[in-house]
């Protein structure tokens, strides 16, 4: 068994924990009529459903990163791309007067940054030869 690089430990743990927390928080708002739903305020359904669903993909990607699977960086970049796309749609929702919570803007910003960093870090670590070929 080879020793895993530090980025693998960090990225895998962040991805899995982030996924679990995302499923828990989103699921509480979507499926439990209680305090979590009331505290959520003005939720935007497509953002909420996307984030809840993405939580499962976060966990799968975290496991892929841990196992150092070749597809994991691409999955992280795909998550980042889809998150940014939903963020843009959310911005359009806001521009057209849709109700929202400021914490959703903060959460989407955090999600975007986390997955961009994981994707780029994973790609650079697993495919350094491809980056070198492009710079020469």
XYZ file of N, CA and C in Angstrom:
408
model
N 0.837 -1.181 0.000
C 0.000 0.000 0.000
C 0.884 1.246 0.000
N 0.571 2.163 -0.873
C 1.369 3.378 -0.967
C 0.844 4.420 0.011
N 1.730 5.292 0.396
C 1.355 6.371 1.297
C 0.601 7.430 0.501
N -0.546 7.835 1.011
C -1.357 8.845 0.317
C -0.775 10.235 0.571
N -0.739 11.058 -0.479
C -0.282 12.438 -0.305
C -1.254 13.227 0.584
N -0.769 14.292 1.178
C -1.587 15.107 2.080
C -2.837 15.640 1.390
N -2.715 16.019 0.108
C -3.890 16.580 -0.578
C -5.014 15.558 -0.650
N -4.667 14.277 -0.755
C -5.685 13.229 -0.835
C -6.440 13.144 0.490
N -5.707 13.128 1.584
C -6.338 13.083 2.903
C -7.292 14.262 3.085
N -6.778 15.438 2.834
C -7.564 16.660 3.064
C -8.776 16.702 2.146
N -8.564 16.514 0.852
C -9.658 16.619 -0.113
C -10.723 15.554 0.122
N -10.301 14.326 0.402
C -11.262 13.242 0.616
C -12.095 13.503 1.870
N -11.448 13.904 2.939
C -12.183 14.173 4.186
C -13.123 15.346 4.003
N -12.647 16.424 3.397
C -13.503 17.592 3.156
C -14.700 17.199 2.298
N -14.471 16.454 1.235
C -15.550 16.072 0.320
C -16.604 15.219 1.022
N -16.169 14.230 1.764
C -17.126 13.323 2.428
C -17.872 14.040 3.544
N -17.165 14.786 4.372
C -17.833 15.512 5.458
C -18.788 16.555 4.883
N -18.339 17.260 3.863
C -19.182 18.255 3.203
C -20.439 17.592 2.643
N -20.272 16.415 2.055
C -21.403 15.672 1.510
C -22.394 15.262 2.582
N -21.891 14.725 3.678
C -22.765 14.301 4.778
C -23.535 15.490 5.342
N -22.829 16.586 5.577
C -23.492 17.783 6.119
C -24.524 18.343 5.142
N -24.202 18.296 3.852
C -25.120 18.791 2.827
C -26.388 17.948 2.773
N -26.230 16.636 2.820
C -27.401 15.746 2.806
C -28.242 15.957 4.061
N -27.583 16.068 5.210
C -28.310 16.255 6.469
C -29.079 17.572 6.469
N -28.410 18.664 6.117
C -29.077 19.966 6.166
C -30.157 20.076 5.102
N -29.857 19.649 3.886
C -30.849 19.714 2.816
C -32.022 18.790 3.071
N -31.720 17.585 3.534
C -32.776 16.617 3.830
C -33.688 17.083 4.942
N -33.113 17.750 5.940
C -33.925 18.267 7.045
C -34.926 19.306 6.555
N -34.503 20.131 5.633
C -35.397 21.162 5.096
C -36.412 20.549 4.134
N -35.968 19.618 3.300
C -36.847 19.035 2.287
C -37.872 18.058 2.853
N -37.474 17.260 3.836
C -38.309 16.130 4.224
C -38.867 16.173 5.639
N -38.410 17.090 6.458
C -38.879 17.143 7.840
C -39.524 18.494 8.089
N -40.801 18.469 8.422
C -41.519 19.708 8.703
C -41.254 20.089 10.154
N -40.217 20.859 10.353
C -39.829 21.204 11.715
C -38.998 22.464 11.751
N -38.163 22.519 12.774
C -37.346 23.704 13.027
C -36.394 24.018 11.866
N -35.802 23.011 11.283
C -34.859 23.244 10.172
C -35.558 23.926 9.009
N -36.762 23.499 8.706
C -37.499 24.098 7.594
C -37.857 25.550 7.905
N -38.296 25.805 9.125
C -38.640 27.187 9.506
C -37.394 28.073 9.520
N -36.298 27.530 10.031
C -35.056 28.308 10.116
C -34.463 28.599 8.743
N -34.780 27.771 7.762
C -34.217 27.948 6.421
C -34.704 29.224 5.756
N -35.874 29.685 6.131
C -36.388 30.932 5.561
C -36.819 30.768 4.124
N -36.449 31.753 3.300
C -36.835 31.777 1.881
C -35.918 30.871 1.062
N -36.269 29.607 1.011
C -35.448 28.678 0.227
C -35.800 28.800 -1.252
N -34.850 28.458 -2.080
C -35.042 28.430 -3.528
C -34.978 26.953 -3.907
N -36.121 26.422 -4.321
C -36.254 24.976 -4.487
C -35.185 24.346 -5.372
N -34.907 24.938 -6.536
C -33.941 24.284 -7.425
C -32.541 24.271 -6.818
N -32.195 25.287 -6.041
C -30.890 25.321 -5.369
C -30.861 24.267 -4.262
N -31.919 24.205 -3.494
C -32.008 23.241 -2.402
C -31.927 21.802 -2.914
N -32.703 21.487 -3.951
C -32.685 20.130 -4.503
C -31.344 19.795 -5.134
N -30.737 20.757 -5.835
C -29.426 20.515 -6.425
C -28.411 20.202 -5.332
N -28.358 21.049 -4.307
C -27.372 20.852 -3.254
C -27.588 19.530 -2.516
N -28.834 19.205 -2.218
C -29.131 17.933 -1.555
C -28.650 16.763 -2.413
N -29.002 16.772 -3.674
C -28.597 15.691 -4.585
C -27.081 15.639 -4.745
N -26.472 16.799 -4.832
C -25.021 16.859 -5.005
C -24.284 16.275 -3.805
N -24.889 16.329 -2.632
C -24.255 15.768 -1.444
C -23.849 14.317 -1.629
N -24.684 13.543 -2.313
C -24.360 12.136 -2.575
C -23.159 12.023 -3.522
N -23.091 12.923 -4.475
C -21.971 12.928 -5.422
C -20.698 13.392 -4.718
N -20.829 14.310 -3.765
C -19.670 14.740 -2.975
C -19.043 13.531 -2.283
N -19.892 12.707 -1.671
C -19.389 11.534 -0.947
C -18.710 10.560 -1.913
N -19.356 10.281 -3.033
C -18.766 9.367 -4.022
C -17.430 9.911 -4.531
N -17.376 11.206 -4.780
C -16.136 11.811 -5.268
C -15.062 11.775 -4.192
N -15.454 12.024 -2.942
C -14.493 11.921 -1.840
C -13.898 10.529 -1.727
N -14.739 9.515 -1.905
C -14.244 8.133 -1.891
C -13.311 7.897 -3.083
N -13.683 8.413 -4.248
C -12.818 8.296 -5.429
C -11.481 8.973 -5.221
N -11.486 10.119 -4.565
C -10.227 10.820 -4.268
C -9.389 9.972 -3.318
N -10.036 9.438 -2.267
C -9.328 8.609 -1.285
C -8.663 7.407 -1.963
N -9.393 6.800 -2.904
C -8.868 5.633 -3.614
C -7.956 6.019 -4.782
N -7.769 7.338 -4.964
C -6.934 7.893 -6.028
C -7.345 7.384 -7.405
N -8.647 7.407 -7.642
C -9.199 6.995 -8.932
C -8.959 8.095 -9.959
N -8.682 7.693 -11.174
C -8.375 8.643 -12.249
C -9.547 9.567 -12.549
N -10.768 9.118 -12.310
C -11.955 9.918 -12.620
C -12.267 10.979 -11.561
N -11.665 10.869 -10.395
C -12.030 11.753 -9.286
C -11.799 13.251 -9.564
N -10.653 13.652 -10.118
C -10.492 15.085 -10.418
C -11.535 15.599 -11.406
N -11.863 14.785 -12.409
C -12.888 15.194 -13.378
C -14.243 15.322 -12.691
N -14.538 14.429 -11.762
C -15.798 14.518 -11.015
C -15.836 15.805 -10.196
N -14.727 16.140 -9.550
C -14.671 17.371 -8.757
C -14.846 18.613 -9.636
N -14.215 18.607 -10.791
C -14.358 19.736 -11.722
C -15.792 19.809 -12.243
N -16.401 18.663 -12.479
C -17.808 18.639 -12.913
C -18.710 19.190 -11.826
N -18.467 18.799 -10.575
C -19.249 19.338 -9.458
C -19.092 20.856 -9.412
N -17.861 21.335 -9.535
C -17.617 22.785 -9.509
C -18.369 23.479 -10.637
N -18.317 22.911 -11.823
C -18.990 23.502 -12.990
C -20.502 23.539 -12.802
N -21.067 22.442 -12.339
C -22.517 22.397 -12.114
C -22.930 23.342 -10.992
N -22.120 23.407 -9.946
C -22.417 24.319 -8.837
C -22.399 25.766 -9.320
N -21.412 26.116 -10.122
C -21.346 27.473 -10.670
C -22.536 27.752 -11.589
N -22.965 26.754 -12.338
C -24.138 26.929 -13.215
C -25.398 27.187 -12.402
N -25.574 26.435 -11.325
C -26.737 26.657 -10.451
C -26.611 28.016 -9.774
N -25.402 28.403 -9.417
C -25.171 29.709 -8.807
C -25.577 30.826 -9.766
N -25.249 30.689 -11.038
C -25.651 31.676 -12.049
C -27.179 31.724 -12.156
N -27.814 30.558 -12.209
C -29.278 30.511 -12.272
C -29.885 31.146 -11.020
N -29.267 30.912 -9.888
C -29.707 31.529 -8.631
C -29.572 33.050 -8.716
N -28.465 33.525 -9.286
C -28.278 34.963 -9.479
C -29.363 35.553 -10.363
N -29.727 34.840 -11.411
C -30.816 35.297 -12.296
C -32.129 35.342 -11.521
N -32.364 34.336 -10.694
C -33.549 34.305 -9.829
C -33.605 35.570 -8.959
N -32.471 35.947 -8.401
C -32.396 37.138 -7.542
C -32.653 38.406 -8.351
N -31.992 38.519 -9.515
C -32.139 39.706 -10.369
C -33.601 39.939 -10.754
N -34.328 38.861 -10.965
C -35.731 38.983 -11.344
C -36.676 39.070 -10.146
N -36.108 39.372 -8.979
C -36.936 39.654 -7.814
C -37.315 38.471 -6.961
N -36.702 37.327 -7.200
C -37.011 36.144 -6.391
C -36.518 36.301 -4.969
N -37.269 35.718 -4.035
C -36.866 35.761 -2.636
C -35.711 34.787 -2.410
N -34.865 35.127 -1.455
C -33.703 34.295 -1.150
C -33.162 34.682 0.213
N -32.253 33.882 0.698
C -31.539 34.170 1.935
C -30.094 34.484 1.594
N -29.532 35.476 2.255
C -28.137 35.845 2.011
C -27.193 34.675 2.319
N -27.566 33.853 3.282
C -26.702 32.708 3.604
C -26.607 31.726 2.439
N -27.614 31.729 1.546
C -27.533 30.870 0.361
C -26.437 31.368 -0.572
N -26.297 32.674 -0.685
C -25.213 33.246 -1.494
C -23.871 32.824 -0.902
N -23.740 32.927 0.414
C -22.496 32.529 1.079
C -22.228 31.037 0.902
N -23.265 30.226 1.056
C -23.100 28.772 0.928
C -22.702 28.374 -0.489
N -23.325 29.003 -1.476
C -22.989 28.677 -2.869
C -21.565 29.147 -3.205
N -21.157 30.253 -2.640
C -19.787 30.732 -2.827
C -18.804 29.724 -2.238
N -19.084 29.288 -1.010
C -18.215 28.303 -0.355
C -18.163 27.007 -1.154
N -19.317 26.501 -1.580
C -19.358 25.260 -2.363
C -18.527 25.404 -3.640
N -18.699 26.518 -4.319
C -17.964 26.743 -5.574
C -16.465 26.745 -5.334
N -16.014 27.494 -4.338
C -14.581 27.595 -4.054
C -14.010 26.238 -3.648
N -14.713 25.530 -2.758
C -14.230 24.224 -2.298
C -14.021 23.278 -3.479
N -15.014 23.195 -4.367
C -14.906 22.229 -5.470
C -13.948 22.682 -6.564
N -13.799 23.965 -6.758
C -12.780 24.447 -7.696
C -11.392 24.066 -7.176
N -11.157 24.311 -5.893
C -9.849 23.993 -5.299
C -9.585 22.486 -5.341
N -10.567 21.678 -4.949
C -10.379 20.221 -4.982
C -10.127 19.751 -6.416
N -10.898 20.254 -7.362
C -10.734 19.844 -8.753
C -9.379 20.200 -9.323
N -8.960 21.432 -9.121
C -7.670 21.875 -9.654
C -6.520 21.150 -8.960
N -6.601 21.035 -7.637
C -5.547 20.342 -6.893
C -5.436 18.890 -7.342
N -6.572 18.224 -7.462
C -6.569 16.825 -7.891
C -6.026 16.657 -9.296
N -6.454 17.521 -10.179
C -5.982 17.440 -11.573
C -4.475 17.670 -11.645
N -3.996 18.679 -10.941
C -2.561 18.992 -10.980
C -1.725 17.870 -10.368
N -2.265 17.244 -9.318
C -1.511 16.173 -8.655
C -1.526 14.873 -9.460
N -2.655 14.559 -10.076
C -2.772 13.269 -10.762
C -2.332 13.307 -12.214
N -2.323 14.500 -12.799
C -1.968 14.610 -14.218
C -0.925 15.691 -14.458
N 0.184 15.684 -13.731
C 1.177 16.757 -13.906
C 1.825 16.749 -15.286
N 1.962 15.572 -15.888
C 2.591 15.481 -17.212
C 1.757 16.204 -18.271
N 0.446 16.176 -18.147
C -0.404 16.883 -19.109
C -0.241 18.386 -18.976
N -0.050 18.854 -17.759
C 0.164 20.291 -17.558
C 1.518 20.709 -18.106
N 2.537 19.877 -17.915
C 3.869 20.195 -18.424
C 3.872 20.231 -19.946
N 3.172 19.314 -20.578
C 3.114 19.276 -22.034
C 2.515 20.556 -22.604
N 1.575 21.137 -21.910
C 0.903 22.346 -22.404
C 1.731 23.602 -22.212
N 2.683 23.567 -21.283
C 3.477 24.758 -21.017
C 4.757 24.814 -21.840
N 5.041 23.759 -22.568
C 6.287 23.736 -23.340
C 6.036 24.098 -24.782
